[in-house]
Structure formats: C-alpha cells, structure tokens
Amino acid sequence: MNPSASTAPRSSERGHASDVPAVVDTDHAEGTALLKLENISKLFGGVKALQAVKFDVMPGEVLCLAGENGCGKSTLIKVISGVYQPEPDAAMLMDGQSIEGLDPAKARDLGIQVIWQDLALFPEMTVAENIAFEQNLGPRPRLVNYSLMKIAAHRILERLGVDIALNRSVRSLSIAQRQVVAIARALVADARLVFMDEPTASLSHAETEALLKIVRRLSADGIAVVFVSHRLAEVLDVCTRVTVLRDGRYVGTFPTAGMTQTRLTELMTGRTFDYAVRTTDLSAAPVVLRIDNLSRRGEYDSVSLDVKRGEIVGVTGRLGAGRTELALSLFGMTRPDAGTIALDGKPLALRSNRDAIRAGIAYVSEDRLQLGLVQQQSIGDNTVAAVLDGLLDATHLIAPRKRDDLIRGWIERLAIKIGKPDDAVSTLSGGNQQRVVLAKWLATNPKLLILDSPTVGVDVGARAGIFAIIHKLAEQGMAILLISDEIPEVYFNADRVLHMRNGQIVAHYAPGATTIDQIERDVHA
C-alpha cells in the first residue's frame, strides 16, 4: 500500500513545522490573471489573521484554497468579496486593473460570488425564486415578474445540465440539489469567479461526482472556481493548482499534477503523519456487540456482525446502503422488524435512545450541527447534556461543582481548545465541536461507541486528533463501530472493514490483507 494515496492520516504524528522543508511557489500561471492579490494582511485587534498573503486565479481555472481551520481561508475570501478591508499596502487587481474601495456590491458587479457552506438560501421560497433572487434587488421596490424569473432559472439549470422542478420549495431539496441552486444563483448574477466553501462536506460519493462534473462545466465556460475542501482526493482530482495557507501566512502555490495527499497534508499542517493499518491482536477479546439477522423493512436486511472489546469495526458503502439506518436501530431510535441485538451477551430490546444509553451505547450522529449539538448553548451545557440525571444532588437540582468538574475533566482529557466553558459551542472550530460531541457521549461511560461519519467538515489536522482519541478509547477497551463513506478513514483506522450495499453486509476486509484500491473498486462498482 502506497501511503501517498491515502486521505486519512493515522492519528499518531511525528515531527513539527520545522521538520517540513521551507516551500516556495512551484507553479506560475501563464497569461493575465483574472484576480491577483499581493501583500494581503488583516488584523483584528492586533491579531494577524492574514500576513502578507498573495493569491491569483486564472480565467476558467479550478483552484484549491487549502489549509487547516483557522489558517485564514475564510478571512481571505471575505477580503476578496469586499466584506473585510485589507490593511494598507495591499494590492488587488482584476483583469490587470487595480481594484479600489472594494465592497460586497462592487465585488458582485465584478462577478465575484461566494457560496458559503450554509448556502444562504431561503428554504420556504421556490427554486426559481432563490435562483433569480438578486434580479429583484434594486434601489426601488418593483413588482416581481415570475415568468421572467422562471425563464432565467430554467436557462441556468439547463446550462448546468440539471433538472430540478422550479416550483419546488428549497426546503424539500436534498443537500446536493441545494448546492446546485446556490451555484445557479451565482451564475444568474453573471459570476466570473465563484468561491465554493466545503461544497461536498455533506454529500455522498455519487453526489460529489455530480457536483464536480458541474464544476468542470463551469471551468469549460470560462468561469473560475476556487474550491475549499478538506477532502483532499477531490482537490487533487478537480483542481489544477492549490494555494496553501498556514497560520495566516502564504505557504505556496503548487500544481496538483504529481501532488500527493500526504504531501499536501504536510504543507497544510507543517507536520508529517504516519500511515499504517492497525495490527491489534483481538483473538482473545470478548464480544461486546453481537447482532444476528437484524432487519428493518426498506432500510437493511439480515445484517449480522459483532464488535469485540477494544476493537474498531469500520462500515462503509455508498449512499443508501443502510449504514445510518442500522446505527439508528442500534441506538434505539428505530425498531428492527426481525433479528436480535445483544450487548455483553445479554439480549436487548431497545424501545428508545434512553434504553440504549442506559444499556451502555453511545451514538455520534453524522449531522453534528443539527443532531449532535445545540449551537446556541454553551460548551459546558452541551458536554453534560446526556448525563444530567447523574449531576443531581439531594435536592434534585444540578450540583454546580459536580457539573463544573465533569466539564473541566472532559475538556482536559480530549484537549478541547476553548475560551471559556460558558462560551457558545458555535464559537468553536469544527474539530473542537466534534470533540465536544465525543465528550458528551463519553461522559455516559459507554461500552459501545457508534461513530457515524465523525470527521464531516473537519480539517485534516483535526481529523488526526480525533482519530487519536478514538484509538486511545479502543486501547482502553471500548468497542467502536466506525461508519464512514471515506474508505481511507475506515481502512487506516479500523481493525476490520465491512462493506454494506442495499441494506446488506456484502463483504468483509482485513486492512493489510487487502488493498485500499480493491475496497474502493468494490464499493464504487
């Protein structure tokens, strides 16, 4: 197995920033850049979010802007889109002409559009209304011409090669369809440069391929796309160059031809990582979870598997394979129609998630923002949300000292980087938010931990930290079921890998005894 092909570094890491050789630009684009920036700096209260950054993108180019969370990517995009003003001495040129006094309106007039991760769509409005929204903006109120709106929306969707009913509400669309609507809205506004912030974070493999096809179509039409993604395989597949930022500084711009995910990870983090499959001897370990012929009509059928003490079992497969549906039944959220579940040899009849928690099962959902955390509540409140009963004193009120000790203990154990426990959890990076989710469930002292896509929206450096925690939990004897559609994640972090398709387990793999390429061929066949 060639480690350079991997997208999921093992959590053990060696080296420091100083171990990675100094880097310089290795690729210079030919011709006049569509957008060129020099000496871009941005300070917030004396903190340097950006320091002497340079950036350029060519007409029709698909460029990746890469770096860990907090490296300055979003700040740079906000400078380019006119939300932030750079420090003096910055130079910004569009088509070789200097840009002065850039604000959001002027950026839109220049053809600069940003599609943020939250998409900023209106869920109750129709597809056509969302796509043609900006056409109805102006200094004076005016009547909306719905016929022209639908014509414009239809023309753009046809240009993208996509068929979505114009009268459907955006709320009824899948995430992938909403991405298309956001792209179409940018094109209606005559976009020449489109920034896409984590466009595939919540998409399946098939949906991602469809989106990348649209990105290539935009490029062929001469529209430049700047792609921001933590999924490095996509970056190297769709982009021609990658610009790397680290700690607010410019690291370099490199051609993706010949670039490996390992090397790109090193450039982004300033660290090197070890890539190796797990080699844990679990032959004598007792079985913690055993399910036999578990079925739920329309979701999964005759699923049998076991997870031993200290074992990480990976489950992968394409969208609709039934992985999340199986996890929900194991957590008591849905009831199977047939089959049995046993924990530590004792049969379980789970009527709710409370039954599962009492039995010793914890579940980290794939949707951290909606199901894993209450974004408006504090870090502390989220951490103790699943164990409030255990914090009550003799008066049946929460004991403040017991609560604070528990919060402090998990923040320290999982090395969660926070300001104060009373800060809203929404103030944290994706990686630290995911650690809070883990803390919440680990506080229940589970025997079985189910992790459903635990690194969605988490950068590569933070992923390594999360998997280091997962490995440590397994070493301490916890049984772990790891669900992910990113095959390298299960390949390098699981003791065994199960392939699920159409609701059934169709193959078993032992990492090391098979190649990652073979698993990927089987899954995507």
JSON list of C-alpha atoms in Angstrom, two decimals, residues 283-412:
[
{"chain": "A", "resi": 283, "resn": "SER", "atom": "CA", "xyz": [-8.24, -13.02, 19.19]},
{"chain": "A", "resi": 284, "resn": "ALA", "atom": "CA", "xyz": [-8.96, -13.41, 22.91]},
{"chain": "A", "resi": 285, "resn": "ALA", "atom": "CA", "xyz": [-11.13, -10.31, 23.33]},
{"chain": "A", "resi": 286, "resn": "PRO", "atom": "CA", "xyz": [-14.76, -10.86, 24.40]},
{"chain": "A", "resi": 287, "resn": "VAL", "atom": "CA", "xyz": [-17.61, -9.80, 22.11]},
{"chain": "A", "resi": 288, "resn": "VAL", "atom": "CA", "xyz": [-19.35, -6.62, 23.27]},
{"chain": "A", "resi": 289, "resn": "LEU", "atom": "CA", "xyz": [-21.94, -6.19, 20.48]},
{"chain": "A", "resi": 290, "resn": "ARG", "atom": "CA", "xyz": [-23.50, -9.01, 18.52]},
{"chain": "A", "resi": 291, "resn": "ILE", "atom": "CA", "xyz": [-26.38, -8.63, 16.09]},
{"chain": "A", "resi": 292, "resn": "ASP", "atom": "CA", "xyz": [-27.89, -11.55, 14.21]},
{"chain": "A", "resi": 293, "resn": "ASN", "atom": "CA", "xyz": [-30.07, -11.27, 11.11]},
{"chain": "A", "resi": 294, "resn": "LEU", "atom": "CA", "xyz": [-31.26, -7.78, 12.02]},
{"chain": "A", "resi": 295, "resn": "SER", "atom": "CA", "xyz": [-33.78, -6.43, 9.50]},
{"chain": "A", "resi": 296, "resn": "ARG", "atom": "CA", "xyz": [-35.96, -3.38, 9.08]},
{"chain": "A", "resi": 297, "resn": "ARG", "atom": "CA", "xyz": [-38.17, -3.26, 6.02]},
{"chain": "A", "resi": 298, "resn": "GLY", "atom": "CA", "xyz": [-36.86, -0.90, 3.33]},
{"chain": "A", "resi": 299, "resn": "GLU", "atom": "CA", "xyz": [-33.70, 0.00, 5.27]},
{"chain": "A", "resi": 300, "resn": "TYR", "atom": "CA", "xyz": [-31.50, -3.03, 5.99]},
{"chain": "A", "resi": 301, "resn": "ASP", "atom": "CA", "xyz": [-31.86, -6.78, 5.74]},
{"chain": "A", "resi": 302, "resn": "SER", "atom": "CA", "xyz": [-30.40, -9.78, 7.60]},
{"chain": "A", "resi": 303, "resn": "VAL", "atom": "CA", "xyz": [-27.41, -7.89, 8.99]},
{"chain": "A", "resi": 304, "resn": "SER", "atom": "CA", "xyz": [-25.11, -9.89, 11.27]},
{"chain": "A", "resi": 305, "resn": "LEU", "atom": "CA", "xyz": [-21.92, -8.55, 12.82]},
{"chain": "A", "resi": 306, "resn": "ASP", "atom": "CA", "xyz": [-20.01, -8.40, 16.08]},
{"chain": "A", "resi": 307, "resn": "VAL", "atom": "CA", "xyz": [-17.64, -5.93, 17.72]},
{"chain": "A", "resi": 308, "resn": "LYS", "atom": "CA", "xyz": [-15.14, -7.08, 20.31]},
{"chain": "A", "resi": 309, "resn": "ARG", "atom": "CA", "xyz": [-13.82, -5.26, 23.34]},
{"chain": "A", "resi": 310, "resn": "GLY", "atom": "CA", "xyz": [-11.11, -2.86, 22.18]},
{"chain": "A", "resi": 311, "resn": "GLU", "atom": "CA", "xyz": [-11.99, -3.36, 18.51]},
{"chain": "A", "resi": 312, "resn": "ILE", "atom": "CA", "xyz": [-12.77, -0.76, 15.87]},
{"chain": "A", "resi": 313, "resn": "VAL", "atom": "CA", "xyz": [-15.05, -2.18, 13.18]},
{"chain": "A", "resi": 314, "resn": "GLY", "atom": "CA", "xyz": [-15.46, 0.02, 10.11]},
{"chain": "A", "resi": 315, "resn": "VAL", "atom": "CA", "xyz": [-18.62, 0.05, 7.99]},
{"chain": "A", "resi": 316, "resn": "THR", "atom": "CA", "xyz": [-18.50, 1.69, 4.58]},
{"chain": "A", "resi": 317, "resn": "GLY", "atom": "CA", "xyz": [-20.67, 1.81, 1.50]},
{"chain": "A", "resi": 318, "resn": "ARG", "atom": "CA", "xyz": [-22.45, 4.18, -0.85]},
{"chain": "A", "resi": 319, "resn": "LEU", "atom": "CA", "xyz": [-25.36, 6.47, -0.05]},
{"chain": "A", "resi": 320, "resn": "GLY", "atom": "CA", "xyz": [-28.48, 4.45, 0.70]},
{"chain": "A", "resi": 321, "resn": "ALA", "atom": "CA", "xyz": [-26.55, 1.37, 1.80]},
{"chain": "A", "resi": 322, "resn": "GLY", "atom": "CA", "xyz": [-28.38, 1.37, 5.13]},
{"chain": "A", "resi": 323, "resn": "ARG", "atom": "CA", "xyz": [-25.45, 2.23, 7.40]},
{"chain": "A", "resi": 324, "resn": "THR", "atom": "CA", "xyz": [-27.04, 5.13, 9.28]},
{"chain": "A", "resi": 325, "resn": "GLU", "atom": "CA", "xyz": [-30.38, 3.31, 9.42]},
{"chain": "A", "resi": 326, "resn": "LEU", "atom": "CA", "xyz": [-28.65, 0.37, 11.11]},
{"chain": "A", "resi": 327, "resn": "ALA", "atom": "CA", "xyz": [-26.93, 2.70, 13.58]},
{"chain": "A", "resi": 328, "resn": "LEU", "atom": "CA", "xyz": [-30.24, 4.34, 14.49]},
{"chain": "A", "resi": 329, "resn": "SER", "atom": "CA", "xyz": [-31.72, 0.95, 15.37]},
{"chain": "A", "resi": 330, "resn": "LEU", "atom": "CA", "xyz": [-28.69, 0.08, 17.48]},
{"chain": "A", "resi": 331, "resn": "PHE", "atom": "CA", "xyz": [-29.25, 3.35, 19.35]},
{"chain": "A", "resi": 332, "resn": "GLY", "atom": "CA", "xyz": [-32.95, 2.69, 19.90]},
{"chain": "A", "resi": 333, "resn": "MET", "atom": "CA", "xyz": [-34.17, 5.42, 17.57]},
{"chain": "A", "resi": 334, "resn": "THR", "atom": "CA", "xyz": [-35.96, 2.93, 15.30]},
{"chain": "A", "resi": 335, "resn": "ARG", "atom": "CA", "xyz": [-37.08, -0.63, 15.90]},
{"chain": "A", "resi": 336, "resn": "PRO", "atom": "CA", "xyz": [-35.98, -3.56, 13.74]},
{"chain": "A", "resi": 337, "resn": "ASP", "atom": "CA", "xyz": [-38.66, -5.88, 12.33]},
{"chain": "A", "resi": 338, "resn": "ALA", "atom": "CA", "xyz": [-36.61, -9.01, 12.95]},
{"chain": "A", "resi": 339, "resn": "GLY", "atom": "CA", "xyz": [-33.33, -10.25, 14.37]},
{"chain": "A", "resi": 340, "resn": "THR", "atom": "CA", "xyz": [-31.56, -9.82, 17.70]},
{"chain": "A", "resi": 341, "resn": "ILE", "atom": "CA", "xyz": [-29.19, -7.37, 19.40]},
{"chain": "A", "resi": 342, "resn": "ALA", "atom": "CA", "xyz": [-27.02, -8.46, 22.33]},
{"chain": "A", "resi": 343, "resn": "LEU", "atom": "CA", "xyz": [-24.62, -6.40, 24.46]},
{"chain": "A", "resi": 344, "resn": "ASP", "atom": "CA", "xyz": [-22.12, -8.31, 26.59]},
{"chain": "A", "resi": 345, "resn": "GLY", "atom": "CA", "xyz": [-24.11, -11.45, 25.83]},
{"chain": "A", "resi": 346, "resn": "LYS", "atom": "CA", "xyz": [-27.41, -10.03, 27.12]},
{"chain": "A", "resi": 347, "resn": "PRO", "atom": "CA", "xyz": [-30.31, -9.58, 24.68]},
{"chain": "A", "resi": 348, "resn": "LEU", "atom": "CA", "xyz": [-31.52, -6.01, 24.20]},
{"chain": "A", "resi": 349, "resn": "ALA", "atom": "CA", "xyz": [-35.00, -4.80, 23.28]},
{"chain": "A", "resi": 350, "resn": "LEU", "atom": "CA", "xyz": [-34.44, -1.11, 22.67]},
{"chain": "A", "resi": 351, "resn": "ARG", "atom": "CA", "xyz": [-37.58, 0.99, 22.76]},
{"chain": "A", "resi": 352, "resn": "SER", "atom": "CA", "xyz": [-35.81, 4.38, 22.75]},
{"chain": "A", "resi": 353, "resn": "ASN", "atom": "CA", "xyz": [-32.41, 6.03, 22.79]},
{"chain": "A", "resi": 354, "resn": "ARG", "atom": "CA", "xyz": [-32.73, 6.27, 26.59]},
{"chain": "A", "resi": 355, "resn": "ASP", "atom": "CA", "xyz": [-32.82, 2.47, 26.73]},
{"chain": "A", "resi": 356, "resn": "ALA", "atom": "CA", "xyz": [-29.66, 2.40, 24.59]},
{"chain": "A", "resi": 357, "resn": "ILE", "atom": "CA", "xyz": [-27.85, 4.93, 26.80]},
{"chain": "A", "resi": 358, "resn": "ARG", "atom": "CA", "xyz": [-28.78, 3.01, 29.95]},
{"chain": "A", "resi": 359, "resn": "ALA", "atom": "CA", "xyz": [-27.51, -0.20, 28.34]},
{"chain": "A", "resi": 360, "resn": "GLY", "atom": "CA", "xyz": [-24.14, 1.44, 27.57]},
{"chain": "A", "resi": 361, "resn": "ILE", "atom": "CA", "xyz": [-24.48, 2.52, 23.92]},
{"chain": "A", "resi": 362, "resn": "ALA", "atom": "CA", "xyz": [-23.50, 5.99, 22.65]},
{"chain": "A", "resi": 363, "resn": "TYR", "atom": "CA", "xyz": [-24.08, 7.38, 19.17]},
{"chain": "A", "resi": 364, "resn": "VAL", "atom": "CA", "xyz": [-22.26, 10.28, 17.49]},
{"chain": "A", "resi": 365, "resn": "SER", "atom": "CA", "xyz": [-24.51, 11.39, 14.63]},
{"chain": "A", "resi": 366, "resn": "GLU", "atom": "CA", "xyz": [-23.23, 12.34, 11.19]},
{"chain": "A", "resi": 367, "resn": "ASP", "atom": "CA", "xyz": [-25.11, 15.67, 11.50]},
{"chain": "A", "resi": 368, "resn": "ARG", "atom": "CA", "xyz": [-23.11, 17.45, 14.18]},
{"chain": "A", "resi": 369, "resn": "LEU", "atom": "CA", "xyz": [-24.77, 20.84, 13.64]},
{"chain": "A", "resi": 370, "resn": "GLN", "atom": "CA", "xyz": [-28.38, 19.69, 13.85]},
{"chain": "A", "resi": 371, "resn": "LEU", "atom": "CA", "xyz": [-28.33, 16.50, 15.91]},
{"chain": "A", "resi": 372, "resn": "GLY", "atom": "CA", "xyz": [-25.03, 16.47, 17.80]},
{"chain": "A", "resi": 373, "resn": "LEU", "atom": "CA", "xyz": [-25.01, 19.88, 19.44]},
{"chain": "A", "resi": 374, "resn": "VAL", "atom": "CA", "xyz": [-27.27, 22.75, 20.45]},
{"chain": "A", "resi": 375, "resn": "GLN", "atom": "CA", "xyz": [-25.32, 25.53, 18.79]},
{"chain": "A", "resi": 376, "resn": "GLN", "atom": "CA", "xyz": [-26.76, 28.38, 20.86]},
{"chain": "A", "resi": 377, "resn": "GLN", "atom": "CA", "xyz": [-25.99, 26.69, 24.16]},
{"chain": "A", "resi": 378, "resn": "SER", "atom": "CA", "xyz": [-22.65, 26.73, 25.94]},
{"chain": "A", "resi": 379, "resn": "ILE", "atom": "CA", "xyz": [-19.79, 24.30, 25.60]},
{"chain": "A", "resi": 380, "resn": "GLY", "atom": "CA", "xyz": [-20.43, 23.18, 29.16]},
{"chain": "A", "resi": 381, "resn": "ASP", "atom": "CA", "xyz": [-24.16, 22.63, 28.68]},
{"chain": "A", "resi": 382, "resn": "ASN", "atom": "CA", "xyz": [-23.53, 20.54, 25.57]},
{"chain": "A", "resi": 383, "resn": "THR", "atom": "CA", "xyz": [-20.92, 18.46, 27.37]},
{"chain": "A", "resi": 384, "resn": "VAL", "atom": "CA", "xyz": [-23.25, 17.42, 30.20]},
{"chain": "A", "resi": 385, "resn": "ALA", "atom": "CA", "xyz": [-26.46, 17.18, 28.14]},
{"chain": "A", "resi": 386, "resn": "ALA", "atom": "CA", "xyz": [-26.59, 13.37, 28.19]},
{"chain": "A", "resi": 387, "resn": "VAL", "atom": "CA", "xyz": [-25.77, 12.90, 31.91]},
{"chain": "A", "resi": 388, "resn": "LEU", "atom": "CA", "xyz": [-27.90, 15.49, 33.71]},
{"chain": "A", "resi": 389, "resn": "ASP", "atom": "CA", "xyz": [-29.51, 12.86, 35.95]},
{"chain": "A", "resi": 390, "resn": "GLY", "atom": "CA", "xyz": [-26.09, 11.93, 37.30]},
{"chain": "A", "resi": 391, "resn": "LEU", "atom": "CA", "xyz": [-25.39, 15.52, 38.34]},
{"chain": "A", "resi": 392, "resn": "LEU", "atom": "CA", "xyz": [-28.36, 15.91, 40.67]},
{"chain": "A", "resi": 393, "resn": "ASP", "atom": "CA", "xyz": [-27.81, 16.50, 44.38]},
{"chain": "A", "resi": 394, "resn": "ALA", "atom": "CA", "xyz": [-30.04, 15.52, 47.30]},
{"chain": "A", "resi": 395, "resn": "THR", "atom": "CA", "xyz": [-32.48, 18.31, 46.43]},
{"chain": "A", "resi": 396, "resn": "HIS", "atom": "CA", "xyz": [-32.80, 17.01, 42.84]},
{"chain": "A", "resi": 397, "resn": "LEU", "atom": "CA", "xyz": [-31.03, 20.08, 41.50]},
{"chain": "A", "resi": 398, "resn": "ILE", "atom": "CA", "xyz": [-27.86, 20.06, 39.43]},
{"chain": "A", "resi": 399, "resn": "ALA", "atom": "CA", "xyz": [-24.82, 20.28, 41.71]},
{"chain": "A", "resi": 400, "resn": "PRO", "atom": "CA", "xyz": [-22.69, 23.13, 40.26]},
{"chain": "A", "resi": 401, "resn": "ARG", "atom": "CA", "xyz": [-19.36, 21.75, 41.49]},
{"chain": "A", "resi": 402, "resn": "LYS", "atom": "CA", "xyz": [-20.04, 18.28, 40.14]},
{"chain": "A", "resi": 403, "resn": "ARG", "atom": "CA", "xyz": [-21.11, 19.78, 36.80]},
{"chain": "A", "resi": 404, "resn": "ASP", "atom": "CA", "xyz": [-18.05, 22.03, 36.55]},
{"chain": "A", "resi": 405, "resn": "ASP", "atom": "CA", "xyz": [-15.66, 19.20, 37.47]},
{"chain": "A", "resi": 406, "resn": "LEU", "atom": "CA", "xyz": [-17.15, 16.97, 34.78]},
{"chain": "A", "resi": 407, "resn": "ILE", "atom": "CA", "xyz": [-16.91, 19.67, 32.14]},
{"chain": "A", "resi": 408, "resn": "ARG", "atom": "CA", "xyz": [-13.35, 20.59, 33.09]},
{"chain": "A", "resi": 409, "resn": "GLY", "atom": "CA", "xyz": [-12.30, 16.95, 33.15]},
{"chain": "A", "resi": 410, "resn": "TRP", "atom": "CA", "xyz": [-13.53, 16.19, 29.62]},
{"chain": "A", "resi": 411, "resn": "ILE", "atom": "CA", "xyz": [-12.15, 19.41, 28.19]},
{"chain": "A", "resi": 412, "resn": "GLU", "atom": "CA", "xyz": [-8.74, 18.44, 29.54]}
]
